[in-house]
mmCIF file of C-alpha atoms in Angstrom:
data_model
loop_
_atom_site.group_PDB
_atom_site.id
_atom_site.type_symbol
_atom_site.label_atom_id
_atom_site.label_comp_id
_atom_site.label_asym_id
_atom_site.label_seq_id
_atom_site.Cartn_x
_atom_site.Cartn_y
_atom_site.Cartn_z
ATOM 1 C CA MET A 247 10.601 19.592 -19.793
ATOM 2 C CA LEU A 248 13.105 16.767 -20.074
ATOM 3 C CA ASN A 249 11.936 13.376 -21.305
ATOM 4 C CA ILE A 250 10.735 11.510 -18.192
ATOM 5 C CA LYS A 251 11.167 8.133 -19.860
ATOM 6 C CA ASP A 252 14.844 8.849 -20.578
ATOM 7 C CA ILE A 253 15.398 9.919 -16.965
ATOM 8 C CA CYS A 254 13.689 6.740 -15.702
ATOM 9 C CA THR A 255 15.991 4.659 -17.861
ATOM 10 C CA LYS A 256 19.043 6.380 -16.376
ATOM 11 C CA ILE A 257 18.001 5.655 -12.779
ATOM 12 C CA GLU A 258 16.487 2.213 -13.442
ATOM 13 C CA LYS A 259 19.282 0.347 -11.645
ATOM 14 C CA TRP A 260 19.048 2.749 -8.683
ATOM 15 C CA ILE A 261 15.328 1.975 -8.332
ATOM 16 C CA ILE A 262 15.870 -1.785 -8.708
ATOM 17 C CA ASP A 263 18.616 -1.739 -6.049
ATOM 18 C CA ALA A 264 16.368 0.251 -3.699
ATOM 19 C CA ARG A 265 13.529 -2.203 -4.189
ATOM 20 C CA ARG A 266 15.750 -5.207 -3.472
ATOM 21 C CA ASP A 267 17.230 -3.476 -0.431
ATOM 22 C CA ILE A 268 13.737 -2.917 0.984
ATOM 23 C CA HIS A 269 12.604 -6.414 -0.011
ATOM 24 C CA LYS A 270 15.313 -7.963 2.188
ATOM 25 C CA THR A 271 13.972 -6.448 5.408
ATOM 26 C CA PRO A 272 10.164 -6.761 5.364
ATOM 27 C CA GLU A 273 8.298 -5.515 8.419
ATOM 28 C CA LEU A 274 4.664 -5.680 9.463
ATOM 29 C CA GLY A 275 2.349 -2.721 9.968
ATOM 30 C CA LEU A 276 3.624 -0.045 12.391
ATOM 31 C CA GLU A 277 6.821 -2.070 12.838
ATOM 32 C CA GLU A 278 8.527 -0.672 9.729
ATOM 33 C CA PHE A 279 11.412 0.873 11.662
ATOM 34 C CA VAL A 280 14.231 -0.430 9.451
ATOM 35 C CA THR A 281 12.170 0.330 6.350
ATOM 36 C CA LYS A 282 11.648 3.877 7.608
ATOM 37 C CA GLU A 283 15.388 4.342 8.131
ATOM 38 C CA LYS A 284 16.094 3.060 4.633
ATOM 39 C CA ILE A 285 13.549 5.461 3.146
ATOM 40 C CA ILE A 286 15.175 8.334 5.052
ATOM 41 C CA LYS A 287 18.596 7.221 3.788
ATOM 42 C CA TYR A 288 17.432 7.398 0.169
ATOM 43 C CA LEU A 289 15.660 10.727 0.703
ATOM 44 C CA ASP A 290 18.849 12.166 2.206
ATOM 45 C CA GLU A 291 20.752 10.901 -0.835
ATOM 46 C CA ILE A 292 18.248 12.632 -3.109
ATOM 47 C CA GLY A 293 18.420 15.825 -1.053
ATOM 48 C CA ILE A 294 14.665 16.272 -0.842
ATOM 49 C CA ASP A 295 12.867 17.703 2.204
ATOM 50 C CA TYR A 296 10.847 15.311 4.352
ATOM 51 C CA GLU A 297 8.944 14.975 7.601
ATOM 52 C CA ILE A 298 8.857 12.051 10.052
ATOM 53 C CA TYR A 299 6.353 11.360 12.799
ATOM 54 C CA ASP A 300 6.708 10.417 16.470
ATOM 55 C CA ASP A 301 3.646 8.168 16.737
ATOM 56 C CA HIS A 302 4.116 5.912 13.685
ATOM 57 C CA THR A 303 6.553 4.894 10.952
ATOM 58 C CA GLY A 304 5.221 6.977 8.064
ATOM 59 C CA VAL A 305 7.301 9.527 6.161
ATOM 60 C CA THR A 306 6.246 12.486 4.024
ATOM 61 C CA ALA A 307 8.680 13.976 1.514
ATOM 62 C CA TYR A 308 7.761 17.178 -0.259
ATOM 63 C CA ILE A 309 8.635 19.755 -2.884
ATOM 64 C CA ASP A 310 7.163 23.078 -1.790
ATOM 65 C CA SER A 311 7.525 25.450 -4.723
ATOM 66 C CA GLY A 312 5.027 27.971 -3.396
ATOM 67 C CA LYS A 313 2.594 27.054 -6.170
ATOM 68 C CA GLU A 314 -1.186 27.294 -5.905
ATOM 69 C CA LYS A 315 -1.943 23.593 -6.404
ATOM 70 C CA THR A 316 -0.526 20.569 -4.582
ATOM 71 C CA VAL A 317 -0.394 16.999 -5.875
ATOM 72 C CA ALA A 318 0.355 14.015 -3.634
ATOM 73 C CA ILE A 319 1.641 10.560 -4.554
ATOM 74 C CA ARG A 320 1.299 7.671 -2.135
ATOM 75 C CA ALA A 321 2.956 4.278 -1.568
ATOM 76 C CA ASP A 322 2.541 1.705 1.201
ATOM 77 C CA ILE A 323 5.584 0.281 3.003
ATOM 78 C CA ASP A 324 4.455 -2.689 5.140
ATOM 79 C CA ALA A 325 4.853 -6.400 4.424
ATOM 80 C CA LEU A 326 2.827 -9.565 5.074
ATOM 81 C CA PRO A 327 3.256 -12.379 7.642
ATOM 82 C CA ILE A 328 4.371 -14.931 5.043
ATOM 83 C CA ASN A 329 7.531 -17.032 4.806
ATOM 84 C CA GLU A 330 9.600 -16.400 1.684
ATOM 85 C CA ASN A 331 11.014 -19.620 0.260
ATOM 86 C CA LEU A 332 12.740 -18.145 -2.799
ATOM 87 C CA ASN A 333 16.499 -18.554 -2.877
ATOM 88 C CA LEU A 334 17.400 -15.086 -4.115
ATOM 89 C CA SER A 335 20.239 -12.767 -3.195
ATOM 90 C CA TYR A 336 17.682 -10.279 -1.892
ATOM 91 C CA SER A 337 15.245 -12.718 -0.240
ATOM 92 C CA SER A 338 13.697 -11.803 3.090
ATOM 93 C CA THR A 339 16.044 -11.968 6.062
ATOM 94 C CA ASN A 340 13.136 -11.670 8.509
ATOM 95 C CA SER A 341 11.605 -15.072 9.198
ATOM 96 C CA GLY A 342 7.860 -15.219 8.695
ATOM 97 C CA LYS A 343 7.719 -11.857 6.912
ATOM 98 C CA MET A 344 7.749 -11.099 3.198
ATOM 99 C CA HIS A 345 7.003 -8.331 0.741
ATOM 100 C CA ALA A 346 4.514 -10.556 -1.068
ATOM 101 C CA CYS A 347 2.074 -7.800 -2.083
ATOM 102 C CA GLY A 348 4.489 -5.505 -3.909
ATOM 103 C CA HIS A 349 4.857 -2.769 -1.306
ATOM 104 C CA ASP A 350 8.627 -2.910 -1.722
ATOM 105 C CA ALA A 351 8.104 -2.093 -5.404
ATOM 106 C CA HIS A 352 5.647 0.683 -4.533
ATOM 107 C CA THR A 353 8.154 2.228 -2.145
ATOM 108 C CA ALA A 354 11.009 2.007 -4.653
ATOM 109 C CA ILE A 355 8.848 3.522 -7.394
ATOM 110 C CA LEU A 356 7.921 6.428 -5.113
ATOM 111 C CA LEU A 357 11.571 6.940 -4.205
ATOM 112 C CA GLY A 358 12.377 7.032 -7.908
ATOM 113 C CA THR A 359 9.589 9.560 -8.425
ATOM 114 C CA CYS A 360 11.051 11.677 -5.628
ATOM 115 C CA LYS A 361 14.444 11.563 -7.321
ATOM 116 C CA ILE A 362 13.088 12.547 -10.730
ATOM 117 C CA LEU A 363 10.759 15.326 -9.637
ATOM 118 C CA HIS A 364 13.300 16.769 -7.198
ATOM 119 C CA ASN A 365 15.715 17.140 -10.104
ATOM 120 C CA LEU A 366 12.934 18.779 -12.146
ATOM 121 C CA ARG A 367 11.573 20.896 -9.278
ATOM 122 C CA ASP A 368 12.281 24.205 -11.043
ATOM 123 C CA GLN A 369 10.054 23.102 -13.923
ATOM 124 C CA LEU A 370 7.054 22.023 -11.842
ATOM 125 C CA ASN A 371 3.814 23.991 -11.826
ATOM 126 C CA VAL A 372 2.587 22.355 -8.606
ATOM 127 C CA ASN A 373 3.823 21.476 -5.145
ATOM 128 C CA VAL A 374 4.316 17.738 -4.655
ATOM 129 C CA LYS A 375 4.001 15.554 -1.545
ATOM 130 C CA PHE A 376 5.196 11.956 -1.362
ATOM 131 C CA PHE A 377 3.449 9.759 1.236
ATOM 132 C CA PHE A 378 5.240 6.630 2.490
ATOM 133 C CA GLN A 379 2.313 5.091 4.347
ATOM 134 C CA PRO A 380 2.670 2.419 7.048
ATOM 135 C CA ALA A 381 0.234 -0.336 8.040
ATOM 136 C CA GLU A 382 -1.810 -0.531 4.846
ATOM 137 C CA GLU A 383 -2.442 -4.228 5.468
ATOM 138 C CA THR A 384 -3.607 -3.772 9.063
ATOM 139 C CA VAL A 385 -4.901 -0.691 10.890
ATOM 140 C CA GLY A 386 -4.909 1.670 7.899
ATOM 141 C CA GLY A 387 -1.892 3.910 8.287
ATOM 142 C CA ALA A 388 -3.347 6.499 5.902
ATOM 143 C CA GLN A 389 -5.632 7.777 8.653
ATOM 144 C CA LEU A 390 -2.667 8.120 11.004
ATOM 145 C CA MET A 391 -0.867 10.323 8.502
ATOM 146 C CA ILE A 392 -4.008 12.354 7.835
ATOM 147 C CA ASN A 393 -4.348 12.885 11.586
ATOM 148 C CA ASN A 394 -0.812 14.276 11.514
ATOM 149 C CA GLY A 395 -1.847 16.822 8.881
ATOM 150 C CA CYS A 396 -0.149 15.351 5.818
ATOM 151 C CA MET A 397 -2.984 16.630 3.628
ATOM 152 C CA ASP A 398 -2.563 20.226 4.827
ATOM 153 C CA ASN A 399 -0.010 23.063 4.661
ATOM 154 C CA PRO A 400 -0.187 23.179 1.704
ATOM 155 C CA LYS A 401 -3.570 21.547 1.169
ATOM 156 C CA VAL A 402 -3.508 18.567 -1.178
ATOM 157 C CA ASP A 403 -5.772 19.060 -4.200
ATOM 158 C CA CYS A 404 -5.453 15.563 -5.625
ATOM 159 C CA ILE A 405 -3.628 12.356 -4.804
ATOM 160 C CA PHE A 406 -2.353 9.445 -6.900
ATOM 161 C CA GLY A 407 -1.724 5.880 -5.811
ATOM 162 C CA LEU A 408 -0.300 2.901 -7.676
ATOM 163 C CA HIS A 409 -0.421 -0.861 -7.212
ATOM 164 C CA VAL A 410 1.521 -3.475 -9.148
ATOM 165 C CA ASP A 411 -0.566 -6.074 -10.966
ATOM 166 C CA PRO A 412 0.921 -9.347 -12.272
ATOM 167 C CA ARG A 413 -1.848 -9.523 -14.912
ATOM 168 C CA LEU A 414 -0.333 -6.582 -16.756
ATOM 169 C CA ASP A 415 2.845 -6.555 -18.811
ATOM 170 C CA THR A 416 5.609 -4.292 -17.575
ATOM 171 C CA GLY A 417 5.133 -0.793 -18.908
ATOM 172 C CA LEU A 418 1.327 -0.944 -19.060
ATOM 173 C CA LEU A 419 -1.027 0.933 -16.729
ATOM 174 C CA GLU A 420 -4.621 0.089 -15.892
ATOM 175 C CA LEU A 421 -6.999 2.954 -15.098
ATOM 176 C CA LYS A 422 -10.639 2.839 -14.023
ATOM 177 C CA TYR A 423 -13.142 5.429 -12.893
ATOM 178 C CA ASN A 424 -14.452 4.962 -9.349
ATOM 179 C CA THR A 425 -13.371 1.879 -7.387
ATOM 180 C CA LEU A 426 -10.818 -0.498 -8.908
ATOM 181 C CA ASN A 427 -9.642 -2.713 -6.038
ATOM 182 C CA ALA A 428 -11.600 -4.409 -3.267
ATOM 183 C CA SER A 429 -11.011 -3.500 0.381
ATOM 184 C CA THR A 430 -11.092 -5.560 3.555
ATOM 185 C CA ASP A 431 -13.380 -5.166 6.520
ATOM 186 C CA THR A 432 -13.569 -7.028 9.811
ATOM 187 C CA ILE A 433 -16.869 -8.443 11.010
ATOM 188 C CA ASP A 434 -17.604 -10.562 14.078
ATOM 189 C CA ILE A 435 -20.579 -12.940 14.003
ATOM 190 C CA THR A 436 -21.414 -14.989 17.087
ATOM 191 C CA VAL A 437 -23.572 -18.065 16.572
ATOM 192 C CA ILE A 438 -24.981 -19.507 19.811
ATOM 193 C CA GLY A 439 -26.075 -23.134 19.713
ATOM 194 C CA GLU A 440 -27.181 -25.729 22.215
ATOM 195 C CA LYS A 441 -25.308 -28.988 22.546
ATOM 196 C CA CYS A 442 -26.926 -32.358 22.415
ATOM 197 C CA HIS A 443 -26.151 -35.956 21.550
ATOM 198 C CA ALA A 444 -25.539 -36.532 17.845
ATOM 199 C CA ALA A 445 -28.211 -39.221 17.852
ATOM 200 C CA TYR A 446 -30.802 -36.715 19.114
ATOM 201 C CA PRO A 447 -30.227 -33.579 17.012
ATOM 202 C CA HIS A 448 -33.765 -32.370 17.609
ATOM 203 C CA LEU A 449 -32.882 -31.721 21.250
ATOM 204 C CA GLY A 450 -30.203 -29.177 20.421
ATOM 205 C CA THR A 451 -29.396 -26.245 18.152
ATOM 206 C CA ASP A 452 -26.595 -26.999 15.703
ATOM 207 C CA ALA A 453 -24.382 -23.900 15.525
ATOM 208 C CA ILE A 454 -22.333 -25.425 12.697
ATOM 209 C CA VAL A 455 -25.366 -25.681 10.421
ATOM 210 C CA ILE A 456 -26.392 -22.123 11.308
ATOM 211 C CA ALA A 457 -22.881 -20.773 10.573
ATOM 212 C CA ALA A 458 -22.819 -22.627 7.245
ATOM 213 C CA ASN A 459 -26.140 -21.045 6.264
ATOM 214 C CA VAL A 460 -24.886 -17.599 7.289
ATOM 215 C CA ILE A 461 -21.844 -17.998 5.038
ATOM 216 C CA THR A 462 -23.974 -19.270 2.157
ATOM 217 C CA SER A 463 -26.517 -16.484 2.563
ATOM 218 C CA LEU A 464 -23.817 -13.807 2.546
ATOM 219 C CA GLN A 465 -22.871 -14.899 -0.959
ATOM 220 C CA THR A 466 -26.284 -13.736 -2.191
ATOM 221 C CA ILE A 467 -25.082 -10.165 -1.629
ATOM 222 C CA SER A 468 -23.046 -10.594 -4.808
ATOM 223 C CA SER A 469 -25.635 -12.565 -6.776
ATOM 224 C CA ARG A 470 -28.853 -10.847 -5.714
ATOM 225 C CA ASN A 471 -28.117 -7.429 -4.209
ATOM 226 C CA VAL A 472 -25.548 -5.925 -6.592
ATOM 227 C CA ASP A 473 -26.179 -4.679 -10.125
ATOM 228 C CA PRO A 474 -24.714 -7.294 -12.534
ATOM 229 C CA LEU A 475 -22.962 -4.443 -14.354
ATOM 230 C CA ASP A 476 -21.066 -3.547 -11.163
ATOM 231 C CA SER A 477 -18.203 -5.593 -9.756
ATOM 232 C CA VAL A 478 -18.011 -6.889 -6.213
ATOM 233 C CA ALA A 479 -15.797 -9.294 -4.280
ATOM 234 C CA LEU A 480 -17.010 -10.967 -1.112
ATOM 235 C CA SER A 481 -14.794 -13.562 0.523
ATOM 236 C CA LEU A 482 -14.756 -14.878 4.076
ATOM 237 C CA VAL A 483 -11.451 -16.070 5.496
#
């Protein structure tokens, strides 16, 4: 097989240009219509097969070699509701939206992987699927794609994901068994108080004090309910 590192070096500018192109037009979850069209444009340029969906903005490219095993590689494509104040030639052109979490890089890396493996498709011992997943930051677009059957026909045997990390030098990879990154969940807590005059607090029920104690108590999940050898992140925003 050809040296993958040498091939990456040859298409480095192509990947950088794709990343900057995507960075300029950030879109929020399930609104990635321009991003989707750009992904399709690059896939057409590569010449790889792909599938689009009617009910969301995800895209699946694939190399079906008729092999027994199938490997999938996944990237997320949505942006965050943040203003970009950097004065760069490829800064966001969509006010209030920015690729601040690296999904533009993830998408460009996956496009580069498509380009490389498509050129090496005759040397592959597996089928390969490439998932461009929408709405990672919001509703969880992975489930939408799974509902569409992206993991079937052929059945995916294993899947790889990647996330950029500013703590690591370029060219280094961090691997960890089991969970590496924290996830987000939504909880709703309603605290019901009873108003009273501030001079007579004993006649009411102070919801602010109760809420403060709830927040403080939740922090004991990390300090008292989790093995110190395990890692956990609990933040309320």
